[in-house]
C-alpha positions as YAML, in Angstrom:
chain: A
units: angstrom
residues:
- id: 1
  name: UNK
  ca: [9.40, -35.93, 69.62]
- id: 2
  name: UNK
  ca: [7.84, -36.07, 65.79]
- id: 3
  name: UNK
  ca: [10.98, -37.64, 64.64]
- id: 4
  name: UNK
  ca: [10.39, -40.90, 66.99]
- id: 5
  name: UNK
  ca: [6.61, -40.91, 66.36]
- id: 6
  name: UNK
  ca: [6.99, -41.21, 62.50]
- id: 7
  name: UNK
  ca: [8.81, -44.32, 63.06]
- id: 8
  name: UNK
  ca: [5.70, -45.93, 65.28]
- id: 9
  name: UNK
  ca: [4.54, -47.81, 62.31]
- id: 10
  name: UNK
  ca: [7.62, -49.66, 61.37]
- id: 11
  name: UNK
  ca: [8.02, -50.40, 65.45]
- id: 12
  name: UNK
  ca: [4.82, -51.97, 65.54]
- id: 13
  name: UNK
  ca: [5.23, -54.13, 62.57]
- id: 14
  name: UNK
  ca: [8.22, -55.42, 63.91]
- id: 15
  name: UNK
  ca: [6.82, -55.78, 67.75]
- id: 16
  name: UNK
  ca: [3.91, -57.71, 66.85]
- id: 17
  name: UNK
  ca: [6.02, -60.36, 65.47]
- id: 18
  name: UNK
  ca: [8.23, -60.46, 68.31]
- id: 19
  name: UNK
  ca: [5.48, -60.01, 70.96]
- id: 20
  name: UNK
  ca: [3.52, -62.62, 69.94]
- id: 21
  name: UNK
  ca: [6.35, -65.14, 69.58]
- id: 22
  name: UNK
  ca: [7.56, -64.07, 73.19]
- id: 23
  name: UNK
  ca: [4.38, -64.48, 74.86]
- id: 24
  name: UNK
  ca: [3.91, -68.14, 73.24]
- id: 25
  name: UNK
  ca: [6.86, -69.08, 75.37]
- id: 26
  name: UNK
  ca: [4.93, -68.91, 78.04]
- id: 27
  name: UNK
  ca: [1.77, -70.64, 76.70]
- id: 28
  name: UNK
  ca: [3.04, -74.56, 77.14]
- id: 29
  name: UNK
  ca: [2.47, -76.40, 73.90]
- id: 30
  name: UNK
  ca: [1.11, -73.17, 71.84]
- id: 31
  name: UNK
  ca: [0.75, -74.03, 68.27]
- id: 32
  name: UNK
  ca: [1.09, -71.39, 65.91]
- id: 33
  name: UNK
  ca: [-0.17, -73.23, 63.30]
- id: 34
  name: UNK
  ca: [-3.66, -74.40, 64.72]
- id: 35
  name: UNK
  ca: [-4.15, -72.02, 67.03]
- id: 36
  name: UNK
  ca: [-5.31, -68.10, 66.70]
- id: 37
  name: UNK
  ca: [-2.93, -65.19, 67.78]
- id: 38
  name: UNK
  ca: [-5.89, -64.17, 69.94]
- id: 39
  name: UNK
  ca: [-5.72, -67.45, 71.82]
- id: 40
  name: UNK
  ca: [-2.93, -66.32, 74.07]
- id: 41
  name: UNK
  ca: [-5.18, -64.13, 75.77]
- id: 42
  name: UNK
  ca: [-8.06, -65.94, 75.63]
- id: 43
  name: UNK
  ca: [-9.97, -66.72, 78.75]
- id: 44
  name: UNK
  ca: [-8.11, -69.20, 81.15]
- id: 45
  name: UNK
  ca: [-5.16, -69.31, 78.78]
- id: 46
  name: UNK
  ca: [-1.99, -69.32, 80.59]
- id: 47
  name: UNK
  ca: [-0.95, -65.90, 79.30]
- id: 48
  name: UNK
  ca: [-4.66, -64.35, 79.39]
- id: 49
  name: UNK
  ca: [-3.33, -61.17, 81.38]
- id: 50
  name: UNK
  ca: [0.37, -61.43, 79.89]
- id: 51
  name: UNK
  ca: [-0.70, -61.09, 75.92]
- id: 52
  name: UNK
  ca: [-2.72, -58.13, 76.18]
- id: 53
  name: UNK
  ca: [0.44, -56.57, 78.35]
- id: 54
  name: UNK
  ca: [3.17, -57.34, 75.45]
- id: 55
  name: UNK
  ca: [1.02, -57.29, 72.61]
- id: 56
  name: UNK
  ca: [-2.40, -55.03, 72.50]
- id: 57
  name: UNK
  ca: [-1.63, -52.47, 75.07]
- id: 58
  name: UNK
  ca: [1.56, -51.09, 73.64]
- id: 59
  name: UNK
  ca: [0.60, -52.17, 69.97]
- id: 60
  name: UNK
  ca: [-2.42, -50.26, 70.02]
- id: 61
  name: UNK
  ca: [-0.32, -47.07, 71.45]
- id: 62
  name: UNK
  ca: [1.87, -47.36, 68.26]
- id: 63
  name: UNK
  ca: [-0.76, -47.67, 66.14]
- id: 64
  name: UNK
  ca: [-2.73, -44.65, 67.12]
- id: 65
  name: UNK
  ca: [0.51, -42.56, 67.59]
- id: 66
  name: UNK
  ca: [1.25, -43.37, 63.80]
- id: 67
  name: UNK
  ca: [-2.18, -42.46, 63.00]
- id: 68
  name: UNK
  ca: [-2.17, -39.13, 64.86]
- id: 69
  name: UNK
  ca: [1.49, -38.53, 62.93]
- id: 70
  name: UNK
  ca: [0.04, -38.59, 59.66]
- id: 71
  name: UNK
  ca: [-3.06, -36.82, 60.38]
- id: 72
  name: UNK
  ca: [-1.08, -33.73, 62.15]
- id: 73
  name: UNK
  ca: [1.94, -33.95, 59.62]
- id: 74
  name: UNK
  ca: [-0.17, -33.98, 56.26]
- id: 75
  name: UNK
  ca: [-3.54, -31.97, 57.16]
- id: 76
  name: UNK
  ca: [-3.88, -31.02, 53.78]
- id: 77
  name: UNK
  ca: [-3.51, -34.58, 52.21]
- id: 78
  name: UNK
  ca: [-6.87, -35.88, 52.47]
- id: 79
  name: UNK
  ca: [-5.53, -39.53, 51.36]
- id: 80
  name: UNK
  ca: [-2.87, -39.46, 53.93]
- id: 81
  name: UNK
  ca: [-5.40, -38.11, 56.67]
- id: 82
  name: UNK
  ca: [-8.10, -40.71, 55.80]
- id: 83
  name: UNK
  ca: [-5.02, -43.52, 56.33]
- id: 84
  name: UNK
  ca: [-4.10, -41.90, 59.54]
- id: 85
  name: UNK
  ca: [-7.61, -42.43, 60.86]
- id: 86
  name: UNK
  ca: [-7.92, -46.14, 59.82]
- id: 87
  name: UNK
  ca: [-4.17, -46.31, 62.11]
- id: 88
  name: UNK
  ca: [-5.99, -44.89, 64.68]
- id: 89
  name: UNK
  ca: [-9.13, -46.90, 64.27]
- id: 90
  name: UNK
  ca: [-6.77, -50.03, 64.17]
- id: 91
  name: UNK
  ca: [-5.08, -48.95, 67.32]
- id: 92
  name: UNK
  ca: [-8.32, -48.44, 69.39]
- id: 93
  name: UNK
  ca: [-9.74, -51.88, 68.31]
- id: 94
  name: UNK
  ca: [-6.48, -53.74, 69.09]
- id: 95
  name: UNK
  ca: [-7.23, -52.02, 72.64]
- id: 96
  name: UNK
  ca: [-10.61, -53.25, 72.61]
- id: 97
  name: UNK
  ca: [-9.50, -56.86, 71.74]
- id: 98
  name: UNK
  ca: [-7.07, -56.99, 74.47]
- id: 99
  name: UNK
  ca: [-9.55, -55.53, 77.26]
- id: 100
  name: UNK
  ca: [-12.33, -58.15, 75.73]
- id: 101
  name: UNK
  ca: [-10.74, -61.66, 75.38]
- id: 102
  name: UNK
  ca: [-12.02, -64.46, 73.04]
- id: 103
  name: UNK
  ca: [-13.36, -67.82, 74.54]
- id: 104
  name: UNK
  ca: [-11.12, -70.50, 75.15]
- id: 105
  name: UNK
  ca: [-12.78, -72.57, 72.14]
- id: 106
  name: UNK
  ca: [-13.05, -71.15, 69.41]
- id: 107
  name: UNK
  ca: [-15.26, -73.30, 67.97]
- id: 108
  name: UNK
  ca: [-17.57, -72.53, 70.74]
- id: 109
  name: UNK
  ca: [-21.29, -72.32, 69.60]
- id: 110
  name: UNK
  ca: [-22.45, -69.95, 71.81]
- id: 111
  name: UNK
  ca: [-19.70, -67.31, 72.16]
- id: 112
  name: UNK
  ca: [-19.64, -64.79, 75.40]
- id: 113
  name: UNK
  ca: [-20.54, -60.98, 75.22]
- id: 114
  name: UNK
  ca: [-16.67, -60.79, 75.56]
- id: 115
  name: UNK
  ca: [-15.78, -62.85, 72.72]
- id: 116
  name: UNK
  ca: [-18.56, -61.08, 70.42]
- id: 117
  name: UNK
  ca: [-17.22, -57.66, 71.44]
- id: 118
  name: UNK
  ca: [-13.70, -59.28, 70.67]
- id: 119
  name: UNK
  ca: [-14.77, -60.90, 66.92]
- id: 120
  name: UNK
  ca: [-16.43, -57.32, 65.90]
- id: 121
  name: UNK
  ca: [-13.53, -55.60, 67.18]
- id: 122
  name: UNK
  ca: [-10.82, -57.66, 65.16]
- id: 123
  name: UNK
  ca: [-13.76, -57.33, 62.10]
- id: 124
  name: UNK
  ca: [-12.84, -53.61, 62.03]
- id: 125
  name: UNK
  ca: [-9.14, -53.95, 62.97]
- id: 126
  name: UNK
  ca: [-9.13, -56.41, 59.25]
- id: 127
  name: UNK
  ca: [-11.34, -53.59, 57.49]
- id: 128
  name: UNK
  ca: [-9.07, -50.42, 58.67]
- id: 129
  name: UNK
  ca: [-6.09, -52.03, 57.02]
- id: 130
  name: UNK
  ca: [-7.91, -53.06, 53.65]
- id: 131
  name: UNK
  ca: [-9.32, -49.45, 53.69]
- id: 132
  name: UNK
  ca: [-5.85, -47.85, 54.07]
- id: 133
  name: UNK
  ca: [-4.08, -49.76, 51.29]
- id: 134
  name: UNK
  ca: [-6.97, -49.18, 48.99]
- id: 135
  name: UNK
  ca: [-7.13, -45.47, 49.59]
- id: 136
  name: UNK
  ca: [-2.97, -45.83, 48.13]
- id: 137
  name: UNK
  ca: [-4.17, -48.20, 45.12]
- id: 138
  name: UNK
  ca: [-6.76, -45.57, 43.96]
- id: 139
  name: UNK
  ca: [-5.09, -42.22, 45.02]
- id: 140
  name: UNK
  ca: [-2.99, -40.68, 42.06]
- id: 141
  name: UNK
  ca: [-0.87, -38.88, 44.44]
- id: 142
  name: UNK
  ca: [1.24, -41.86, 45.36]
- id: 143
  name: UNK
  ca: [3.83, -43.50, 43.15]
- id: 144
  name: UNK
  ca: [3.45, -46.72, 40.95]
- id: 145
  name: UNK
  ca: [5.56, -49.00, 43.12]
- id: 146
  name: UNK
  ca: [3.64, -48.25, 46.50]
- id: 147
  name: UNK
  ca: [0.33, -48.46, 44.68]
- id: 148
  name: UNK
  ca: [1.36, -52.09, 43.35]
- id: 149
  name: UNK
  ca: [2.84, -53.15, 46.66]
- id: 150
  name: UNK
  ca: [-0.67, -52.14, 48.35]
- id: 151
  name: UNK
  ca: [-2.50, -54.11, 45.66]
- id: 152
  name: UNK
  ca: [-0.29, -56.92, 46.39]
- id: 153
  name: UNK
  ca: [-0.62, -56.72, 50.03]
- id: 154
  name: UNK
  ca: [-4.66, -56.40, 49.82]
- id: 155
  name: UNK
  ca: [-4.86, -59.64, 47.31]
- id: 156
  name: UNK
  ca: [-2.64, -61.32, 49.96]
- id: 157
  name: UNK
  ca: [-4.68, -60.44, 52.88]
- id: 158
  name: UNK
  ca: [-8.10, -61.63, 51.03]
- id: 159
  name: UNK
  ca: [-6.55, -65.05, 49.63]
- id: 160
  name: UNK
  ca: [-5.63, -66.28, 53.11]
- id: 161
  name: UNK
  ca: [-8.46, -64.99, 54.80]
- id: 162
  name: UNK
  ca: [-10.60, -66.96, 52.29]
- id: 163
  name: UNK
  ca: [-7.74, -70.08, 53.33]
- id: 164
  name: UNK
  ca: [-8.33, -69.27, 56.86]
- id: 165
  name: UNK
  ca: [-11.93, -69.69, 56.58]
- id: 166
  name: UNK
  ca: [-11.87, -73.14, 54.97]
- id: 167
  name: UNK
  ca: [-8.95, -74.29, 57.59]
- id: 168
  name: UNK
  ca: [-11.27, -73.35, 60.23]
- id: 169
  name: UNK
  ca: [-14.20, -75.25, 59.06]
- id: 170
  name: UNK
  ca: [-11.75, -78.04, 58.60]
- id: 171
  name: UNK
  ca: [-10.44, -77.59, 61.93]
- id: 172
  name: UNK
  ca: [-6.70, -78.00, 60.22]
- id: 173
  name: UNK
  ca: [-4.44, -75.11, 60.54]
- id: 174
  name: UNK
  ca: [-6.06, -71.87, 60.93]
- id: 175
  name: UNK
  ca: [-3.54, -70.02, 62.75]
- id: 176
  name: UNK
  ca: [-0.93, -70.39, 59.85]
- id: 177
  name: UNK
  ca: [-3.71, -68.66, 57.61]
- id: 178
  name: UNK
  ca: [-4.49, -66.04, 60.23]
- id: 179
  name: UNK
  ca: [-1.11, -65.07, 60.28]
- id: 180
  name: UNK
  ca: [-0.32, -64.85, 56.60]
- id: 181
  name: UNK
  ca: [-3.61, -63.24, 56.40]
- id: 182
  name: UNK
  ca: [-2.68, -60.46, 58.81]
- id: 183
  name: UNK
  ca: [0.75, -60.64, 58.14]
- id: 184
  name: UNK
  ca: [0.30, -59.11, 54.57]
- id: 185
  name: UNK
  ca: [-1.60, -56.00, 56.49]
- id: 186
  name: UNK
  ca: [1.39, -55.55, 58.45]
- id: 187
  name: UNK
  ca: [3.65, -55.80, 55.35]
- id: 188
  name: UNK
  ca: [1.91, -53.23, 53.96]
- id: 189
  name: UNK
  ca: [1.89, -50.66, 57.45]
- id: 190
  name: UNK
  ca: [5.85, -51.50, 57.51]
- id: 191
  name: UNK
  ca: [6.33, -50.70, 53.51]
- id: 192
  name: UNK
  ca: [3.91, -47.79, 53.90]
- id: 193
  name: UNK
  ca: [5.73, -46.40, 57.16]
- id: 194
  name: UNK
  ca: [9.02, -46.56, 55.13]
- id: 195
  name: UNK
  ca: [7.44, -44.48, 52.51]
- id: 196
  name: UNK
  ca: [6.29, -41.90, 54.88]
- id: 197
  name: UNK
  ca: [9.43, -41.48, 56.49]
- id: 198
  name: UNK
  ca: [11.43, -41.32, 53.11]
...
């Protein structure tokens, strides 16, 4: 079973891209550039119930499995254990985001309780996969290539998060910048997962 679980990080990295694309096919006129990924599961969306089933719930499981694999198989390597805990937190928050939908209008001035929970959970998702590569960067136990890739991914994540903030304020293409920002986090997970398996 361990031989399969160790690939869960790689599978999650691919699943999230395919899952979002497939779900969007059931949402008429969905715009990947203008709309957030979470709008696929927002209140009243055509894919409100479908999106968590395809994305949040299986992805959350994959993140948690990968985190558990790291903790269980590298119990004496503290940096890896903490990275495993971050992956578990990311998975749990992915479930929460799926269970508590965001509001249909991301620009609403008075977000619902569900939307607030969704947003805070999303923040913890962001932080978990910023802390994880940061651990790699500052740990001399890891090779220089994986530390450099981790640094690039954090810089990319923050750069596009900043662009996302500007695009959201201007109401232009926040979806593009959200995908690129989170994309750098998923790229890190993909590379790190290969590093662990190798």
